[in-house]
XYZ file of C-alpha atoms in Angstrom:
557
model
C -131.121 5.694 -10.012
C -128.308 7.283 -7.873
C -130.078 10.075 -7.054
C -133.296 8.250 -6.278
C -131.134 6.260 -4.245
C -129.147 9.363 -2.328
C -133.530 11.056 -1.442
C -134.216 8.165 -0.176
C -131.182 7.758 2.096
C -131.689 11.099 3.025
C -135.046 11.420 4.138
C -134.343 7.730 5.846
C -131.563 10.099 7.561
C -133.934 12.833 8.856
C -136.642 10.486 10.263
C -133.486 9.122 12.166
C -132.746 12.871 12.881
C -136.290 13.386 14.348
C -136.531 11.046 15.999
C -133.385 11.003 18.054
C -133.809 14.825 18.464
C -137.277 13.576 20.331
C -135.439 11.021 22.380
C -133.072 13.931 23.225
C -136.249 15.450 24.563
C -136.952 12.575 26.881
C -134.221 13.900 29.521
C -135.153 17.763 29.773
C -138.470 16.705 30.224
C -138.157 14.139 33.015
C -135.611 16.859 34.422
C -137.974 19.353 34.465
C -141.329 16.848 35.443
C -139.256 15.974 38.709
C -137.536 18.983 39.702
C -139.855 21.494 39.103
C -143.435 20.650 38.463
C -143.319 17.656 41.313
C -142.046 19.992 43.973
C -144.377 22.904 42.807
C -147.739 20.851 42.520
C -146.584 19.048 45.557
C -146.535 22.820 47.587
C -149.659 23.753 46.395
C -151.479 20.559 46.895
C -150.248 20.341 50.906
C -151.743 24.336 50.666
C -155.102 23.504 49.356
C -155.637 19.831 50.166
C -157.461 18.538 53.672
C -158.348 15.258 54.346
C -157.634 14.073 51.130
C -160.546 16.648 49.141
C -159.137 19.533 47.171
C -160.605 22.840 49.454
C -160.657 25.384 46.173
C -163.000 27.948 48.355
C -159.943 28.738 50.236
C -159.249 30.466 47.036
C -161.916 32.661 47.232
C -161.203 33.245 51.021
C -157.737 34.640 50.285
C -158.508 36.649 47.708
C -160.945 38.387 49.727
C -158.562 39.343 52.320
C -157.840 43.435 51.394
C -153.978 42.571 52.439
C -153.598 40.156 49.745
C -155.691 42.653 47.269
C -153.158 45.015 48.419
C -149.911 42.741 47.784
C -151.794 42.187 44.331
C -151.961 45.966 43.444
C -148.287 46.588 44.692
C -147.209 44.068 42.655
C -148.963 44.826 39.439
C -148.804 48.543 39.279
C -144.962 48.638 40.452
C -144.027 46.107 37.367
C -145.810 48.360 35.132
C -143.996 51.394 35.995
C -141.206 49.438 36.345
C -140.973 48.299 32.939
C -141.948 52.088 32.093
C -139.135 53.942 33.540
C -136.687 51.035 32.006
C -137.759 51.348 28.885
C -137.786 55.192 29.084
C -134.300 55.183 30.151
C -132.323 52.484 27.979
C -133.797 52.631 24.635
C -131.263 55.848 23.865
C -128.583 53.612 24.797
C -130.029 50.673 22.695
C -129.343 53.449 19.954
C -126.245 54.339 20.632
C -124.551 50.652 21.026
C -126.537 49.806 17.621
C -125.950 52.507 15.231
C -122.577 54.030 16.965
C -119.096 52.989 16.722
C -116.719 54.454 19.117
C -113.818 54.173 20.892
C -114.835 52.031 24.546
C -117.880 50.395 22.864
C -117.062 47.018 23.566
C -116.051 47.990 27.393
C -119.320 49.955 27.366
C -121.187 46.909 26.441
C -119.788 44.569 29.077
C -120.615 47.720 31.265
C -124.446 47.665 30.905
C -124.528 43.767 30.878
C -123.015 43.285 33.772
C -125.945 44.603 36.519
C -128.092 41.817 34.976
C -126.291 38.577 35.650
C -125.428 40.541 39.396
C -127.909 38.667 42.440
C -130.702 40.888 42.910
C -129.277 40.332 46.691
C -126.204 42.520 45.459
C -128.228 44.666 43.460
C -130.752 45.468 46.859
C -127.385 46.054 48.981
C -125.943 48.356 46.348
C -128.722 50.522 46.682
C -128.917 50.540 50.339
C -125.592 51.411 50.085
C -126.562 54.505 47.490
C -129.832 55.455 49.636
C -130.443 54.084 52.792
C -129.706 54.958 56.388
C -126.043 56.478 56.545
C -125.708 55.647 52.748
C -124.507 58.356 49.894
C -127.249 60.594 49.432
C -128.150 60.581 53.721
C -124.612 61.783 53.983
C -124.769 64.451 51.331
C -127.987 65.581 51.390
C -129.763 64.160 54.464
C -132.039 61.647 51.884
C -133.289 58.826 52.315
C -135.358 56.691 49.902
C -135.279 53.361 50.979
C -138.169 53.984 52.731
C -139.882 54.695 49.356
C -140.923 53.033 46.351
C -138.415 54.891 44.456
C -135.388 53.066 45.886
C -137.265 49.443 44.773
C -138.413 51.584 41.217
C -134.130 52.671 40.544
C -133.102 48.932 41.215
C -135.039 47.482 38.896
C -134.296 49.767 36.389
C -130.665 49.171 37.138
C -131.145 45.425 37.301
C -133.006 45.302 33.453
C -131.336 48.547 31.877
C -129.276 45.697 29.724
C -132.421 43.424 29.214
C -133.694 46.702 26.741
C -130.360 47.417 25.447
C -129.479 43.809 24.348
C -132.656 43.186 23.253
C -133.827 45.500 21.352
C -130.422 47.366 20.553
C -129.395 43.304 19.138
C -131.891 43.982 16.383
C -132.005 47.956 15.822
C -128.134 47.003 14.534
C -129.730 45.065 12.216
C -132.142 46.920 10.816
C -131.110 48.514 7.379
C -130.856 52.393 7.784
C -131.179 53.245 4.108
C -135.474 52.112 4.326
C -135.112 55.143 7.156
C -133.094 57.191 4.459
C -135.071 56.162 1.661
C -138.405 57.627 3.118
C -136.623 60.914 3.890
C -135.334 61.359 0.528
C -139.096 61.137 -0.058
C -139.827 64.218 2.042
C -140.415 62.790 5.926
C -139.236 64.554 8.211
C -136.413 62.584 10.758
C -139.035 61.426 13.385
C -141.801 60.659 10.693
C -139.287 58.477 8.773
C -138.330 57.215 12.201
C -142.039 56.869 13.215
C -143.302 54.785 10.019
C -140.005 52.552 9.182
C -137.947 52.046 12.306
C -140.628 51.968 15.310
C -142.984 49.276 13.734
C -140.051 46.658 12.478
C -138.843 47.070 16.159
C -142.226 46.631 18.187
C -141.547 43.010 18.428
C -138.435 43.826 20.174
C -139.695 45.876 22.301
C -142.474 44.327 23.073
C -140.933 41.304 24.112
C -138.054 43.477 25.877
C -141.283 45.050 28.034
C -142.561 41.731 28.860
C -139.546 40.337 30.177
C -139.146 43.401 32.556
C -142.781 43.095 33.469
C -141.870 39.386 34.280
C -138.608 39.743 36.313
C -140.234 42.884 38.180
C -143.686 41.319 38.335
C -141.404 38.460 40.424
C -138.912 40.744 41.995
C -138.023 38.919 45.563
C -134.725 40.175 46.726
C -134.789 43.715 45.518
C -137.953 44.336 47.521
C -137.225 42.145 50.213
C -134.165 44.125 51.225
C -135.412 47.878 50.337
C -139.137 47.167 50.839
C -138.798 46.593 54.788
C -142.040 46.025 55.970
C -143.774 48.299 53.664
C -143.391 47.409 50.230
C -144.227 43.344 49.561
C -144.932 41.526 46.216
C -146.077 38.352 45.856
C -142.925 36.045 45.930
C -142.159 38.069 48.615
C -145.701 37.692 50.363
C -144.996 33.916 49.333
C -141.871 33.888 50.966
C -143.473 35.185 54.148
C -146.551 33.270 54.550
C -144.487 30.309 53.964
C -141.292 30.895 56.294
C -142.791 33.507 58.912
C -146.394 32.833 58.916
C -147.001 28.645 57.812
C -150.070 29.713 56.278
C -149.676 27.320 53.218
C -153.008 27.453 51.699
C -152.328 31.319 51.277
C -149.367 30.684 50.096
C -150.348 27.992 47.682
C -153.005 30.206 46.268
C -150.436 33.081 45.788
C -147.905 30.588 43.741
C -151.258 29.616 41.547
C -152.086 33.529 41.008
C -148.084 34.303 40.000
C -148.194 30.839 37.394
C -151.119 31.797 36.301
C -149.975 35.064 34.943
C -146.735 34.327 34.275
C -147.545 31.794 31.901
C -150.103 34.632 30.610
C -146.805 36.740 30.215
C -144.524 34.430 28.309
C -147.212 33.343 26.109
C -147.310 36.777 24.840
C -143.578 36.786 24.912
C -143.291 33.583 22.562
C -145.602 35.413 20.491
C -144.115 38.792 20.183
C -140.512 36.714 19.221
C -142.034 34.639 16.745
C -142.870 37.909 14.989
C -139.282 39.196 15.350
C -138.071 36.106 13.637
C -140.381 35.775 10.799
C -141.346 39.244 9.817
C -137.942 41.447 9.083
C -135.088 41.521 7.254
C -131.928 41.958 8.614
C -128.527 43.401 7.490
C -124.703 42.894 8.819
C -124.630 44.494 12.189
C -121.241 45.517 11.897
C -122.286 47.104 8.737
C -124.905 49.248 10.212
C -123.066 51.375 12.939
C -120.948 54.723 12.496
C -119.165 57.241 14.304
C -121.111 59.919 15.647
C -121.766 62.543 13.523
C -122.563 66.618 14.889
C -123.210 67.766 18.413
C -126.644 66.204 18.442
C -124.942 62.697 18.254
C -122.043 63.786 19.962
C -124.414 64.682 23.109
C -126.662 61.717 23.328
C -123.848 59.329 23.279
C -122.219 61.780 25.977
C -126.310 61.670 28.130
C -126.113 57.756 27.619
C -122.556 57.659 29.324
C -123.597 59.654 31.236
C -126.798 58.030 32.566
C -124.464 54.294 32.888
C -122.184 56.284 35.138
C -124.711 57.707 37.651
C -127.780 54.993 37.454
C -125.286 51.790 36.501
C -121.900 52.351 37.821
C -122.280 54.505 41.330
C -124.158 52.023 43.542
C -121.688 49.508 42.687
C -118.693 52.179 43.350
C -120.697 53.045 46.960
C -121.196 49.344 47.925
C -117.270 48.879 47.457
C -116.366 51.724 49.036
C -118.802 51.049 52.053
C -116.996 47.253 52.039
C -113.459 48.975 52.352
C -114.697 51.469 55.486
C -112.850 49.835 58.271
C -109.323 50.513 58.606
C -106.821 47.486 57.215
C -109.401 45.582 55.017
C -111.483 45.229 58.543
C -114.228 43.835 57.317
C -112.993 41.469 54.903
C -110.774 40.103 57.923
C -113.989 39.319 59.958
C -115.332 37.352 57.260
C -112.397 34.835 57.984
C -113.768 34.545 61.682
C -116.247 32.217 62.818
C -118.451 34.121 65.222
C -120.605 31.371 66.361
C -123.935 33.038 65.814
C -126.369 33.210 62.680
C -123.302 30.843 60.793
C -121.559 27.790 61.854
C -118.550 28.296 59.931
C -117.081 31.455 59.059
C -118.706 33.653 56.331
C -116.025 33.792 53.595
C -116.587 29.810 53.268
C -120.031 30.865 51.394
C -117.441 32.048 48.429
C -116.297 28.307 48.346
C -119.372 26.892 48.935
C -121.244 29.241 45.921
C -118.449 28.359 43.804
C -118.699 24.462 43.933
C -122.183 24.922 43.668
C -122.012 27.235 40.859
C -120.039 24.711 38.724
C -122.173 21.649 39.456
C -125.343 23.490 38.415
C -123.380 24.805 35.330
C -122.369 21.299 34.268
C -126.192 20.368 34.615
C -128.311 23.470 32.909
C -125.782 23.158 29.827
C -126.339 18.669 29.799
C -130.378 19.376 30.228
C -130.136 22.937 28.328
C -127.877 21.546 25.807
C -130.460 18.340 25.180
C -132.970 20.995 25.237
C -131.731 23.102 22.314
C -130.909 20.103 20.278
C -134.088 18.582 19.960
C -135.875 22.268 19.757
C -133.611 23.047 16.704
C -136.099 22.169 13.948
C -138.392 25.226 13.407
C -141.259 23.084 11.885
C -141.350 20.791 15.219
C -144.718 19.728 16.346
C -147.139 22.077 18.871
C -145.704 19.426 21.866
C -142.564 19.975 20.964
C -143.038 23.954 20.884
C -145.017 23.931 23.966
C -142.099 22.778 25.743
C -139.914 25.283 24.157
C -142.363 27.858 26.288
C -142.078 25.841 29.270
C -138.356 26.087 29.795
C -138.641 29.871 30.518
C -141.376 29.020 33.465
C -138.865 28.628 36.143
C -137.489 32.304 35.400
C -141.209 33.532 36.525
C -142.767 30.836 39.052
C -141.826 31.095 42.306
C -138.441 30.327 43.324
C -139.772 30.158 47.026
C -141.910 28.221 46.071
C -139.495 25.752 44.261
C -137.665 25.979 47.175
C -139.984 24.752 49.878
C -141.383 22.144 47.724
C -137.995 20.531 47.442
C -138.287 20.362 51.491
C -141.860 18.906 50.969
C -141.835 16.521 47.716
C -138.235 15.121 48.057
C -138.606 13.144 51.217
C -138.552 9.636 50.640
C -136.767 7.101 48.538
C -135.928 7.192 45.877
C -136.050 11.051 46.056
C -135.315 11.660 49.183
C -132.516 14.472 49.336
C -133.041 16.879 51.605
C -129.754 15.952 53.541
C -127.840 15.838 50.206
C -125.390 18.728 49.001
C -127.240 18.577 45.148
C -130.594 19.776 46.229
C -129.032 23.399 45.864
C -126.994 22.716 42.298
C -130.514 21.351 41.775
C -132.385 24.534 42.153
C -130.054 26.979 40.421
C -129.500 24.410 37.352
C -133.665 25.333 36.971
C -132.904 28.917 36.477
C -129.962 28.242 34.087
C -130.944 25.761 32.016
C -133.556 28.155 30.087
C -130.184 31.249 29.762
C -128.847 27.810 28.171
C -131.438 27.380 25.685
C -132.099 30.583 24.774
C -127.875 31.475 24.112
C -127.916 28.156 21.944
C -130.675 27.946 19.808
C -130.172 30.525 17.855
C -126.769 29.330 16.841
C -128.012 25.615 16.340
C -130.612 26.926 13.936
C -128.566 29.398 12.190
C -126.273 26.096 11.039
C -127.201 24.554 7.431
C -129.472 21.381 7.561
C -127.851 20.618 4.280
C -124.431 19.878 6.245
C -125.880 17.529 9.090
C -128.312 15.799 5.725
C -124.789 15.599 3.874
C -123.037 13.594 7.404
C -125.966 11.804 7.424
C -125.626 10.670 3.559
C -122.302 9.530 3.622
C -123.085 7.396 6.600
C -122.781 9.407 10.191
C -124.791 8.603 12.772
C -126.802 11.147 14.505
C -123.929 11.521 17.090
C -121.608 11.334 15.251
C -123.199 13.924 12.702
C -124.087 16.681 15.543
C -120.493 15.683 16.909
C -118.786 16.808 13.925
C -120.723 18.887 12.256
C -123.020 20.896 14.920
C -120.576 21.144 17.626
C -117.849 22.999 16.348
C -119.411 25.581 14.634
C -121.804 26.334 18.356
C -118.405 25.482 20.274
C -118.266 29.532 21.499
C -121.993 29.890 21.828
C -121.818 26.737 24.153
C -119.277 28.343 26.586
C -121.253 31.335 26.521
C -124.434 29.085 27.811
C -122.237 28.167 30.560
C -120.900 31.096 31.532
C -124.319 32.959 31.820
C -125.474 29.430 33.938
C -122.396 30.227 35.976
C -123.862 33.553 36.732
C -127.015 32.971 37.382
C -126.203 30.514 39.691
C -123.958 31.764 41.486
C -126.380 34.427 42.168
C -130.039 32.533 42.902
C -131.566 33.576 46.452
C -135.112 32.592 46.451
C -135.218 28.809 46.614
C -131.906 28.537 47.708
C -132.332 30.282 51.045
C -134.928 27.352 51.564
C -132.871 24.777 51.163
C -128.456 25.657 51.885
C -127.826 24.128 55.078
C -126.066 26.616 57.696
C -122.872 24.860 58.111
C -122.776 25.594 53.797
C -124.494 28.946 52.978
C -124.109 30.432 49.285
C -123.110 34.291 49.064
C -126.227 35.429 48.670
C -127.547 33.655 51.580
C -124.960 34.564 53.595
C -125.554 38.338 52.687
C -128.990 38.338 53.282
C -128.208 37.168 56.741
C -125.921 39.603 57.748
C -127.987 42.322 56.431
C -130.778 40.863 58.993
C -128.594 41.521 61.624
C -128.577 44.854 63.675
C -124.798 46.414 64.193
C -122.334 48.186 61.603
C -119.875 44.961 61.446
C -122.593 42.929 59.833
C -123.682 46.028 57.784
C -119.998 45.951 56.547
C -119.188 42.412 56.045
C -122.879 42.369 53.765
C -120.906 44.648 51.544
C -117.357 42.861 51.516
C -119.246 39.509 50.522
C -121.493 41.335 47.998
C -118.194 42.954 46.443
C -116.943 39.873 46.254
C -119.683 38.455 44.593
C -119.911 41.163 42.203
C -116.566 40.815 40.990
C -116.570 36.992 40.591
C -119.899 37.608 37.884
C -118.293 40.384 36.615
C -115.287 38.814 35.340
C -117.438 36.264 33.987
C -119.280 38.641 32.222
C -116.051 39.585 31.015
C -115.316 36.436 29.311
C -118.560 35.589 27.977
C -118.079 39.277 26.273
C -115.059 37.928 24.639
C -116.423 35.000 23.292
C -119.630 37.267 22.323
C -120.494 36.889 18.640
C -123.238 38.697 16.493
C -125.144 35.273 15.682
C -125.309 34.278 19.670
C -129.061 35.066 20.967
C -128.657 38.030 23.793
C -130.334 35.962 26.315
């Protein structure tokens, strides 16, 4: 009778379980609803609408113009080799940071992480710093590539080199290495063993490691904007310029519909290509898997992969500080404590205040919705609904921050929305790009923790608070801070729909960088690189921390 008693109580405890974690839902969904897909289908309704009817054969129109085929192309074909030359280049290091231990591995680590949670308006100054006019190479050798596709093709590999490693280097040190030993003691060679055992248990990896590049280069803005000049344009960047330049909104509306259309193409092959990962290996003890290197062989590619951090990783941030430390007595960073009364109405070292405060408010609300988020997306036999939203968190990573961005001007106008004067619009924005780091740092934990323990809570009379209070919470404590710390960089960091909307008596560091870069004259040149060292080191020693608080059971990203 007791234990008839005790099932019942406990399935009576996870309906109340389900359905609270639904009610949890309510909130990232209204978040979302109002803050991303109101401002978007507002943009691209004002594009396409006239006189009230829907004109759709201005889709047809656009596409027929050979400069948008052309911005189509670009777009495409660079993402592809993008994600080519990335994955070319960091899957040796993957290896090495899974299957070697060695003194520095840890530093190395934070090393390769850190380019990723930099702005991509650092990462396009770093490099014009490494190869543009009167940069490194143009003072060595007289060369000059940021007049070429190369210089946008090198910062993107810089920008995802860690996306590959932590991604697919997470599971390869996971993978047990005695299947791989076991089919050479059978008589395959080293690459055939490596061929049949290791390469098809870490496709999904890859795969999804691919598609993520393809996304974030398929949506590259500030890389291209800054080394692409007038040459090279993709389509948030064709977005941004029919919208701010040109106020051709119906192209630009039809553009934003073409970039949904096939991002959502992309993550839906992303969500499929992690399900697999999750369902269809088994995995070892990390720490159990790696080893010292062992002969030259081993010796050397560790020494290529240090080697290739160094030159492609490490050097255009070591040019872009030493460009910001050119003038004599810390000139430039002086001159960012002087109000110049031109392009800025306050002086330019008040963005590092201004990013900061904004930074924090968007943290505290991409880990409240994120947070929610993961909670109610814990159970792994939730409803089709429920997974479908799971997918839609990682939309705002791929739609159009530009587009995000204007639509904030155009939906949020009028009471009770009407915000365009207030100081949260830009907290706002960058919470939409944090909130899915949040989910996707958390979830993993949250549904690595027993059910039996929260059932147990739930038995001997917890609420559903009170049971994810003490029983959920302290064992996802760390990954929790590391949610917030990669929120904190990604914030601090967004350019696209916060140049839209940061007033210019309060511009963010990136803002303020991309201004003084569009500004003629070697003092601006110099004070782009003393703000974007400055921003550097601020996510850096984030990164720092969150490495720190890094365990093996947090997702990578």
């Amino acid at each position: 009778m007791d234990l008839a008693r005790t099932e019942v109580t406990r399935a009576a405890a996870k309906r109340r379980g389900s359905a609270a974690r639904l009610g949890l839902l309510a909130v990232p969904v209204a978040f979302f609803a109002v803050f991303f897909a109101y401002p978007v289908t507002a943009i691209v309704a004002r594009g396409l609408k006239a006189d009230g009817a829907w004109q759709l054969g201005r889709i047809g129109d656009v596409l027929a113009q050979s400069d948008v085929r052309q911005v189509l192309w670009f777009t495409t074909w660079q993402a592809l080799v993008s994600t080519a030359l990335t994955l070319l280049v960091a899957l040796p290091g993957a290896y090495v940071l899974a299957r070697f231990d060695f003194p520095g591995k840890q530093v190395l680590r934070a090393v390769v992480t850190v380019p990723f949670v930099l702005p991509t308006v650092v990462v396009g100054t770093a490099f014009m710093a490494l190869v543009g006019r009167g940069g490194l190479l143009d003072e060595l050798w007289g060369l000059r590539l940021d007049t070429t596709v190369w210089a946008i093709l090198l910062a993107h590999v810089f920008f995802n080199y860690a996306v590959v490693v932590r991604t697919v280097g997470g599971l390869w040190s996971q993978l047990d290495p005695r299947q791989e030993e076991a089919a050479r003691m059978l008589g395959a060679s080293r690459f055939a063993a490596w061929r049949s055992v290791t390469l098809p248990a870490l496709a999904p990896a890859v795969a999804a490691a691919a598609l993520m590049v393809f996304l974030f280069t398929f949506t590259s803005f500030g890389v291209v904007q800054i080394l692409g000049g007038p040459t090279f344009s993709t389509l948030e960047v064709e977005i941004y310029r029919q919208t701010s330049e040109i106020f051709d909104l119906s192209t630009a509306a039809v553009l934003t519909m073409i970039q949904f259309f096939a991002v959502g193409a992309i993550l839906a092959l992303h969500a499929w290509t992690v399900r697999r990962r999750e369902t269809a290996l088994r995995l070892v003890d990390a720490s159990a898997t790696a080893r010292r290197p062992r002969g030259t062989g081993q010796w050397a590619l560790l020494g290529s992969v240090v080697a290739t951090v160094a030159v492609l990783l490490l050097l255009p941030l070591a040019v872009l500080v030493e460009r910001s430390f050119e003038a004599a007595d810390f000139g430039y960073y002086r001159e960012l404590t002087q109000d110049d009364g031109g392009v800025f109405l306050v002086a330019p070292i008040e963005a590092v205040g201004n990013s900061l405060q904004y930074a924090v408010t968007a943290t505290a609300i991409a880990v409240v919705i994120g947070g929610l988020a993961a909670v109610a997306l814990t159970r792994r036999d939730a409803g089709r609904l429920v997974r479908g939203f799971d997918a839609l968190l990682m939309l705002p990573l791929g739609v159009s921050a530009v587009t995000v961005g204007f639509g904030f001007l155009i939906a949020l106008d009028e009471p009770p929305l009407d915000l365009r004067a207030s100081w949260i619009l830009v907290p706002l924005a960058q919470a939409l790009v944090g909130v899915p780091f949040v989910v996707r740092t958390m979830l993993p934990v949250l549904r690595a923790v027993d059910v039996r323990l929260r059932e147990a809570a739930a038995v001997l009379g917890a609420s559903p608070w009170r049971a994810w209070r003490e029983v959920d919470l302290p064992l996802v404590r760390r990954a929790l801070l590391i949610a917030a710390g990669f929120a904190f960089a990604v914030s601090l960091g967004e350019f696209g729909a916060t140049v839209f909307i940061a007033r210019p008596d309060n511009p963010t560091l990136p803002v303020a960088v991309a201004r003084l870069l569009g500004r003629p004259g070697d003092l601006n040149y110099g004070q782009a690189m003393a703000l974007s060292t400055i921003l550097m080191i601020v996510c850096a020693v984030a990164l720092l921390v969150l490495e720190r608080l890094r365990t093996d059971r947090t997702g990578e990203f």
